[in-house]
């Protein structure tokens, strides 16, 4: 993840239309954008949604301002709308159904946390509501701050912090329940 | 387990897998960048300086109009002088403000009048000369606006200076013609050399030429062309637009490239068209998204 000054510099170059800067941004943000999209779309459509989000970002960069949340939040916001559009087009409900985490080969994670704990955490996370999962994903996987997450979700930063605290409380409850 | 610990644990469990965009996706991005560049999406200036000003063209335009209108009206009412650029804009907008050249001529005339009143011969000579020069450069309409009083002033100046000058001078475009009237013989030459080039009265040229043309009869056309040669020197620019020979080809090539780009753009935009159309929604909403975070 690029530091803010680095990111700002690259974004400035991207604003001037430097294709190389856009590619740098794309490559550096791609894993997190894709992970976010994969929670809501199948693999093929997730990649396509990320690509479309970048295309939209390129054509809309003139409207981006460095106030409030930063570039990443802006980009995640665009991606979120692309995903909503896809769901609408597919005739599904417009609200995002944030998928349960797929069984990925998280060996590295399993090594870091004890195997059982990791599994239990994943199971508990899957039991959270779609909103809770999306919020926690943006905070934890996408690495956004609460202010940035708020920008993506169209909420206030305070509301996001409250919602996060509640989501974590529920997650904790689910973990405790699973242990018992 | 605290919130921070729980978040960290979640981060490890749900961590994003490393991934790279495909070559196709990168190419799509590059196409989008090219299309956006063709559509002048990117800013060339600082962060948002110019763009932010251009993003609100209506207020800026209204402010400019108000400035010009109020300044112009004030100037029209008080007779105060306006800066030349503001005067040009006000004049173009249709406010009752004199054109820059008329205003300058009027100011020179006022000076000349003052010099005449003071009997200052040096100033009179300078003022009259300057006025003549100005009148020579003015368009017919502008000249007509000041001609009567200018003629009168120049006649007065000529009287004071004791110069025998025909009062019709300011009206005639040949401000340079009077110096040569020394002999009658050159008058036949003068129009052939000077007059045709300025106003292009080719009739005068062809009429006057015959005597000298006798030496170069076949060149008659050539001579007429030589009259058009000055434009031909500027033909460099014309050639392109006329589409002649080489530069015509160049133009076509450029046009072809120009046509290709949009088509590439539209190709990109084809993918992008839908994209772009919805992009306005999205990016606006993207920005809207950012707004609540503020």
PDB file of C-alpha atoms in Angstrom, chain A:
ATOM      1  CA  UNK A   1       0.000   0.000   0.000  1.00  0.00           C
ATOM      2  CA  UNK A   2       1.478   3.322  -1.043  1.00  0.00           C
ATOM      3  CA  UNK A   3       1.933   6.035   1.528  1.00  0.00           C
ATOM      4  CA  UNK A   4      -0.301   9.050   1.140  1.00  0.00           C
ATOM      5  CA  UNK A   5       2.381  11.397  -0.248  1.00  0.00           C
ATOM      6  CA  UNK A   6       3.438   8.732  -2.750  1.00  0.00           C
ATOM      7  CA  UNK A   7      -0.133   8.109  -3.712  1.00  0.00           C
ATOM      8  CA  UNK A   8      -0.824  11.821  -4.024  1.00  0.00           C
ATOM      9  CA  UNK A   9       2.144  12.247  -6.322  1.00  0.00           C
ATOM     10  CA  UNK A  10       1.037   9.394  -8.536  1.00  0.00           C
ATOM     11  CA  UNK A  11      -2.522  10.671  -8.579  1.00  0.00           C
ATOM     12  CA  UNK A  12      -1.291  14.114  -9.601  1.00  0.00           C
ATOM     13  CA  UNK A  13       0.526  12.563 -12.509  1.00  0.00           C
ATOM     14  CA  UNK A  14      -2.537  10.547 -13.373  1.00  0.00           C
ATOM     15  CA  UNK A  15      -4.597  13.726 -13.364  1.00  0.00           C
ATOM     16  CA  UNK A  16      -2.273  15.094 -15.998  1.00  0.00           C
ATOM     17  CA  UNK A  17      -3.027  12.068 -18.135  1.00  0.00           C
ATOM     18  CA  UNK A  18       0.152  10.058 -17.645  1.00  0.00           C
ATOM     19  CA  UNK A  19      -0.754   6.522 -18.652  1.00  0.00           C
ATOM     20  CA  UNK A  20       2.133   5.139 -16.632  1.00  0.00           C
ATOM     21  CA  UNK A  21       0.762   6.708 -13.469  1.00  0.00           C
ATOM     22  CA  UNK A  22      -2.627   5.187 -14.128  1.00  0.00           C
ATOM     23  CA  UNK A  23      -1.028   1.800 -14.588  1.00  0.00           C
ATOM     24  CA  UNK A  24       0.862   2.187 -11.332  1.00  0.00           C
ATOM     25  CA  UNK A  25      -2.348   3.023  -9.521  1.00  0.00           C
ATOM     26  CA  UNK A  26      -4.132   0.139 -11.131  1.00  0.00           C
ATOM     27  CA  UNK A  27      -1.474  -2.393 -10.249  1.00  0.00           C
ATOM     28  CA  UNK A  28      -1.073  -1.225  -6.678  1.00  0.00           C
ATOM     29  CA  UNK A  29      -4.772  -1.127  -5.871  1.00  0.00           C
ATOM     30  CA  UNK A  30      -5.845  -4.092  -7.945  1.00  0.00           C
ATOM     31  CA  UNK A  31      -5.605  -6.857  -5.283  1.00  0.00           C
ATOM     32  CA  UNK A  32      -7.732  -4.956  -2.799  1.00  0.00           C
ATOM     33  CA  UNK A  33     -10.236  -3.825  -5.383  1.00  0.00           C
ATOM     34  CA  UNK A  34     -10.529  -7.332  -6.724  1.00  0.00           C
ATOM     35  CA  UNK A  35     -10.945  -8.808  -3.243  1.00  0.00           C
ATOM     36  CA  UNK A  36     -13.754  -6.358  -2.580  1.00  0.00           C
ATOM     37  CA  UNK A  37     -15.453  -7.110  -5.878  1.00  0.00           C
ATOM     38  CA  UNK A  38     -15.094 -10.859  -5.378  1.00  0.00           C
ATOM     39  CA  UNK A  39     -17.127 -10.668  -2.230  1.00  0.00           C
ATOM     40  CA  UNK A  40     -20.075  -9.594  -4.305  1.00  0.00           C
ATOM     41  CA  UNK A  41     -19.565 -10.986  -7.775  1.00  0.00           C
ATOM     42  CA  UNK A  42     -18.209 -14.152  -9.309  1.00  0.00           C
ATOM     43  CA  UNK A  43     -14.564 -14.154 -10.347  1.00  0.00           C
ATOM     44  CA  UNK A  44     -15.038 -13.191 -13.993  1.00  0.00           C
ATOM     45  CA  UNK A  45     -17.461 -10.425 -13.292  1.00  0.00           C
ATOM     46  CA  UNK A  46     -15.377  -9.186 -10.365  1.00  0.00           C
ATOM     47  CA  UNK A  47     -12.342  -8.630 -12.591  1.00  0.00           C
ATOM     48  CA  UNK A  48     -14.511  -6.949 -15.166  1.00  0.00           C
ATOM     49  CA  UNK A  49     -16.078  -4.693 -12.539  1.00  0.00           C
ATOM     50  CA  UNK A  50     -12.642  -3.595 -11.316  1.00  0.00           C
ATOM     51  CA  UNK A  51     -11.601  -2.843 -14.870  1.00  0.00           C
ATOM     52  CA  UNK A  52     -14.752  -0.822 -15.457  1.00  0.00           C
ATOM     53  CA  UNK A  53     -14.253   1.051 -12.204  1.00  0.00           C
ATOM     54  CA  UNK A  54     -10.785   2.075 -13.342  1.00  0.00           C
ATOM     55  CA  UNK A  55     -12.144   3.186 -16.706  1.00  0.00           C
ATOM     56  CA  UNK A  56     -14.766   5.271 -14.972  1.00  0.00           C
ATOM     57  CA  UNK A  57     -12.112   6.715 -12.692  1.00  0.00           C
ATOM     58  CA  UNK A  58     -10.033   7.763 -15.689  1.00  0.00           C
ATOM     59  CA  UNK A  59     -12.899   9.568 -17.351  1.00  0.00           C
ATOM     60  CA  UNK A  60     -14.063  11.104 -14.076  1.00  0.00           C
ATOM     61  CA  UNK A  61     -10.714  12.140 -12.597  1.00  0.00           C
ATOM     62  CA  UNK A  62     -11.500  15.770 -13.318  1.00  0.00           C
ATOM     63  CA  UNK A  63     -14.212  15.638 -10.677  1.00  0.00           C
ATOM     64  CA  UNK A  64     -12.027  14.092  -8.013  1.00  0.00           C
ATOM     65  CA  UNK A  65     -10.904  16.376  -5.241  1.00  0.00           C
ATOM     66  CA  UNK A  66      -8.389  15.753  -2.541  1.00  0.00           C
ATOM     67  CA  UNK A  67     -10.709  16.815   0.220  1.00  0.00           C
ATOM     68  CA  UNK A  68     -12.467  14.512   2.587  1.00  0.00           C
ATOM     69  CA  UNK A  69     -11.598  10.923   1.876  1.00  0.00           C
ATOM     70  CA  UNK A  70      -8.743  10.240  -0.468  1.00  0.00           C
ATOM     71  CA  UNK A  71      -8.310   8.672  -3.867  1.00  0.00           C
ATOM     72  CA  UNK A  72      -8.678   5.101  -2.649  1.00  0.00           C
ATOM     73  CA  UNK A  73     -12.044   5.808  -1.087  1.00  0.00           C
ATOM     74  CA  UNK A  74     -13.124   7.542  -4.276  1.00  0.00           C
ATOM     75  CA  UNK A  75     -12.077   4.536  -6.313  1.00  0.00           C
ATOM     76  CA  UNK A  76     -13.742   2.044  -3.992  1.00  0.00           C
ATOM     77  CA  UNK A  77     -16.861   4.195  -4.175  1.00  0.00           C
ATOM     78  CA  UNK A  78     -16.834   3.942  -7.941  1.00  0.00           C
ATOM     79  CA  UNK A  79     -16.304   0.192  -7.760  1.00  0.00           C
ATOM     80  CA  UNK A  80     -19.193  -0.152  -5.370  1.00  0.00           C
ATOM     81  CA  UNK A  81     -21.447   1.649  -7.826  1.00  0.00           C
ATOM     82  CA  UNK A  82     -20.237  -0.500 -10.679  1.00  0.00           C
ATOM     83  CA  UNK A  83     -21.143  -3.567  -8.645  1.00  0.00           C
ATOM     84  CA  UNK A  84     -24.562  -2.167  -7.798  1.00  0.00           C
ATOM     85  CA  UNK A  85     -25.105  -1.484 -11.513  1.00  0.00           C
ATOM     86  CA  UNK A  86     -24.171  -5.054 -12.336  1.00  0.00           C
ATOM     87  CA  UNK A  87     -26.629  -6.373  -9.779  1.00  0.00           C
ATOM     88  CA  UNK A  88     -29.341  -4.126 -11.152  1.00  0.00           C
ATOM     89  CA  UNK A  89     -28.658  -5.204 -14.689  1.00  0.00           C
ATOM     90  CA  UNK A  90     -28.784  -8.809 -13.628  1.00  0.00           C
ATOM     91  CA  UNK A  91     -32.190  -8.090 -12.139  1.00  0.00           C
ATOM     92  CA  UNK A  92     -31.122  -8.793  -8.664  1.00  0.00           C
ATOM     93  CA  UNK A  93     -31.944  -6.713  -5.711  1.00  0.00           C
ATOM     94  CA  UNK A  94     -30.129  -3.444  -5.749  1.00  0.00           C
ATOM     95  CA  UNK A  95     -28.820  -3.820  -2.256  1.00  0.00           C
ATOM     96  CA  UNK A  96     -25.458  -5.433  -2.108  1.00  0.00           C
ATOM     97  CA  UNK A  97     -25.403  -8.911  -0.782  1.00  0.00           C
ATOM     98  CA  UNK A  98     -21.965  -9.104   0.667  1.00  0.00           C
ATOM     99  CA  UNK A  99     -20.938 -12.701   0.185  1.00  0.00           C
ATOM    100  CA  UNK A 100     -19.648 -14.991   2.823  1.00  0.00           C
ATOM    101  CA  UNK A 101     -15.927 -15.477   2.675  1.00  0.00           C
ATOM    102  CA  UNK A 102     -14.985 -18.209   0.272  1.00  0.00           C
ATOM    103  CA  UNK A 103     -12.921 -21.122   1.464  1.00  0.00           C
ATOM    104  CA  UNK A 104      -9.588 -19.846   0.334  1.00  0.00           C
ATOM    105  CA  UNK A 105      -6.277 -21.491   0.945  1.00  0.00           C
ATOM    106  CA  UNK A 106      -5.369 -19.268   3.793  1.00  0.00           C
ATOM    107  CA  UNK A 107      -2.483 -21.378   4.936  1.00  0.00           C
ATOM    108  CA  UNK A 108      -0.405 -18.382   5.736  1.00  0.00           C
ATOM    109  CA  UNK A 109      -3.192 -16.961   7.856  1.00  0.00           C
ATOM    110  CA  UNK A 110      -3.791 -20.280   9.458  1.00  0.00           C
ATOM    111  CA  UNK A 111      -0.190 -20.405  10.441  1.00  0.00           C
ATOM    112  CA  UNK A 112      -0.373 -16.979  11.986  1.00  0.00           C
ATOM    113  CA  UNK A 113      -3.489 -17.673  13.921  1.00  0.00           C
ATOM    114  CA  UNK A 114      -4.177 -21.083  15.221  1.00  0.00           C
ATOM    115  CA  UNK A 115      -6.030 -23.174  12.707  1.00  0.00           C
ATOM    116  CA  UNK A 116      -9.150 -23.531  14.772  1.00  0.00           C
ATOM    117  CA  UNK A 117      -9.256 -19.875  15.618  1.00  0.00           C
ATOM    118  CA  UNK A 118      -8.906 -18.897  11.976  1.00  0.00           C
ATOM    119  CA  UNK A 119     -11.702 -21.234  10.957  1.00  0.00           C
ATOM    120  CA  UNK A 120     -13.880 -20.097  13.798  1.00  0.00           C
ATOM    121  CA  UNK A 121     -13.267 -16.478  12.878  1.00  0.00           C
ATOM    122  CA  UNK A 122     -14.157 -17.103   9.264  1.00  0.00           C
ATOM    123  CA  UNK A 123     -17.315 -18.924  10.202  1.00  0.00           C
ATOM    124  CA  UNK A 124     -18.313 -16.198  12.621  1.00  0.00           C
ATOM    125  CA  UNK A 125     -17.618 -13.531  10.040  1.00  0.00           C
ATOM    126  CA  UNK A 126     -19.792 -15.383   7.536  1.00  0.00           C
ATOM    127  CA  UNK A 127     -22.662 -15.227   9.998  1.00  0.00           C
ATOM    128  CA  UNK A 128     -22.600 -11.453  10.166  1.00  0.00           C
ATOM    129  CA  UNK A 129     -25.041  -9.401   8.185  1.00  0.00           C
ATOM    130  CA  UNK A 130     -24.112  -8.297   4.685  1.00  0.00           C
ATOM    131  CA  UNK A 131     -23.701  -4.699   5.882  1.00  0.00           C
ATOM    132  CA  UNK A 132     -21.422  -5.721   8.727  1.00  0.00           C
ATOM    133  CA  UNK A 133     -19.292  -7.862   6.448  1.00  0.00           C
ATOM    134  CA  UNK A 134     -18.935  -5.092   3.875  1.00  0.00           C
ATOM    135  CA  UNK A 135     -17.972  -2.566   6.486  1.00  0.00           C
ATOM    136  CA  UNK A 136     -15.407  -4.820   8.120  1.00  0.00           C
ATOM    137  CA  UNK A 137     -14.033  -5.840   4.751  1.00  0.00           C
ATOM    138  CA  UNK A 138     -13.498  -2.224   3.732  1.00  0.00           C
ATOM    139  CA  UNK A 139     -11.785  -1.499   7.019  1.00  0.00           C
ATOM    140  CA  UNK A 140      -9.713  -4.646   7.297  1.00  0.00           C
ATOM    141  CA  UNK A 141      -9.089  -5.994   3.805  1.00  0.00           C
ATOM    142  CA  UNK A 142      -9.333  -2.835   1.738  1.00  0.00           C
ATOM    143  CA  UNK A 143      -7.392  -1.040   4.429  1.00  0.00           C
ATOM    144  CA  UNK A 144      -9.540   2.072   4.416  1.00  0.00           C
ATOM    145  CA  UNK A 145      -9.835   4.380   7.389  1.00  0.00           C
ATOM    146  CA  UNK A 146     -13.249   4.929   8.944  1.00  0.00           C
ATOM    147  CA  UNK A 147     -13.433   8.258   7.140  1.00  0.00           C
ATOM    148  CA  UNK A 148     -12.677   6.600   3.809  1.00  0.00           C
ATOM    149  CA  UNK A 149     -15.048   3.747   4.542  1.00  0.00           C
ATOM    150  CA  UNK A 150     -17.704   6.301   5.353  1.00  0.00           C
ATOM    151  CA  UNK A 151     -17.120   7.953   1.991  1.00  0.00           C
ATOM    152  CA  UNK A 152     -17.512   4.651   0.178  1.00  0.00           C
ATOM    153  CA  UNK A 153     -20.679   3.719   2.024  1.00  0.00           C
ATOM    154  CA  UNK A 154     -22.160   7.198   1.952  1.00  0.00           C
ATOM    155  CA  UNK A 155     -22.253   7.510   5.710  1.00  0.00           C
ATOM    156  CA  UNK A 156     -20.676   9.704   8.311  1.00  0.00           C
ATOM    157  CA  UNK A 157     -17.361   8.682   9.810  1.00  0.00           C
ATOM    158  CA  UNK A 158     -18.920   8.619  13.293  1.00  0.00           C
ATOM    159  CA  UNK A 159     -21.691   6.340  12.093  1.00  0.00           C
ATOM    160  CA  UNK A 160     -19.115   4.016  10.551  1.00  0.00           C
ATOM    161  CA  UNK A 161     -17.159   3.842  13.805  1.00  0.00           C
ATOM    162  CA  UNK A 162     -20.339   3.033  15.719  1.00  0.00           C
ATOM    163  CA  UNK A 163     -21.389   0.438  13.157  1.00  0.00           C
ATOM    164  CA  UNK A 164     -17.922  -1.093  13.264  1.00  0.00           C
ATOM    165  CA  UNK A 165     -17.969  -1.342  17.026  1.00  0.00           C
ATOM    166  CA  UNK A 166     -21.350  -3.036  16.881  1.00  0.00           C
ATOM    167  CA  UNK A 167     -20.231  -5.393  14.114  1.00  0.00           C
ATOM    168  CA  UNK A 168     -17.183  -6.400  16.115  1.00  0.00           C
ATOM    169  CA  UNK A 169     -19.363  -6.904  19.173  1.00  0.00           C
ATOM    170  CA  UNK A 170     -21.594  -9.220  17.195  1.00  0.00           C
ATOM    171  CA  UNK A 171     -18.563 -11.037  15.805  1.00  0.00           C
ATOM    172  CA  UNK A 172     -17.239 -11.483  19.304  1.00  0.00           C
ATOM    173  CA  UNK A 173     -20.602 -12.815  20.406  1.00  0.00           C
ATOM    174  CA  UNK A 174     -20.617 -15.313  17.548  1.00  0.00           C
ATOM    175  CA  UNK A 175     -17.112 -16.466  18.423  1.00  0.00           C
ATOM    176  CA  UNK A 176     -18.032 -16.950  22.055  1.00  0.00           C
ATOM    177  CA  UNK A 177     -21.195 -18.775  21.029  1.00  0.00           C
ATOM    178  CA  UNK A 178     -19.165 -21.044  18.765  1.00  0.00           C
ATOM    179  CA  UNK A 179     -16.772 -21.882  21.573  1.00  0.00           C
ATOM    180  CA  UNK A 180     -19.609 -22.842  23.878  1.00  0.00           C
TER     181      UNK A 180
END
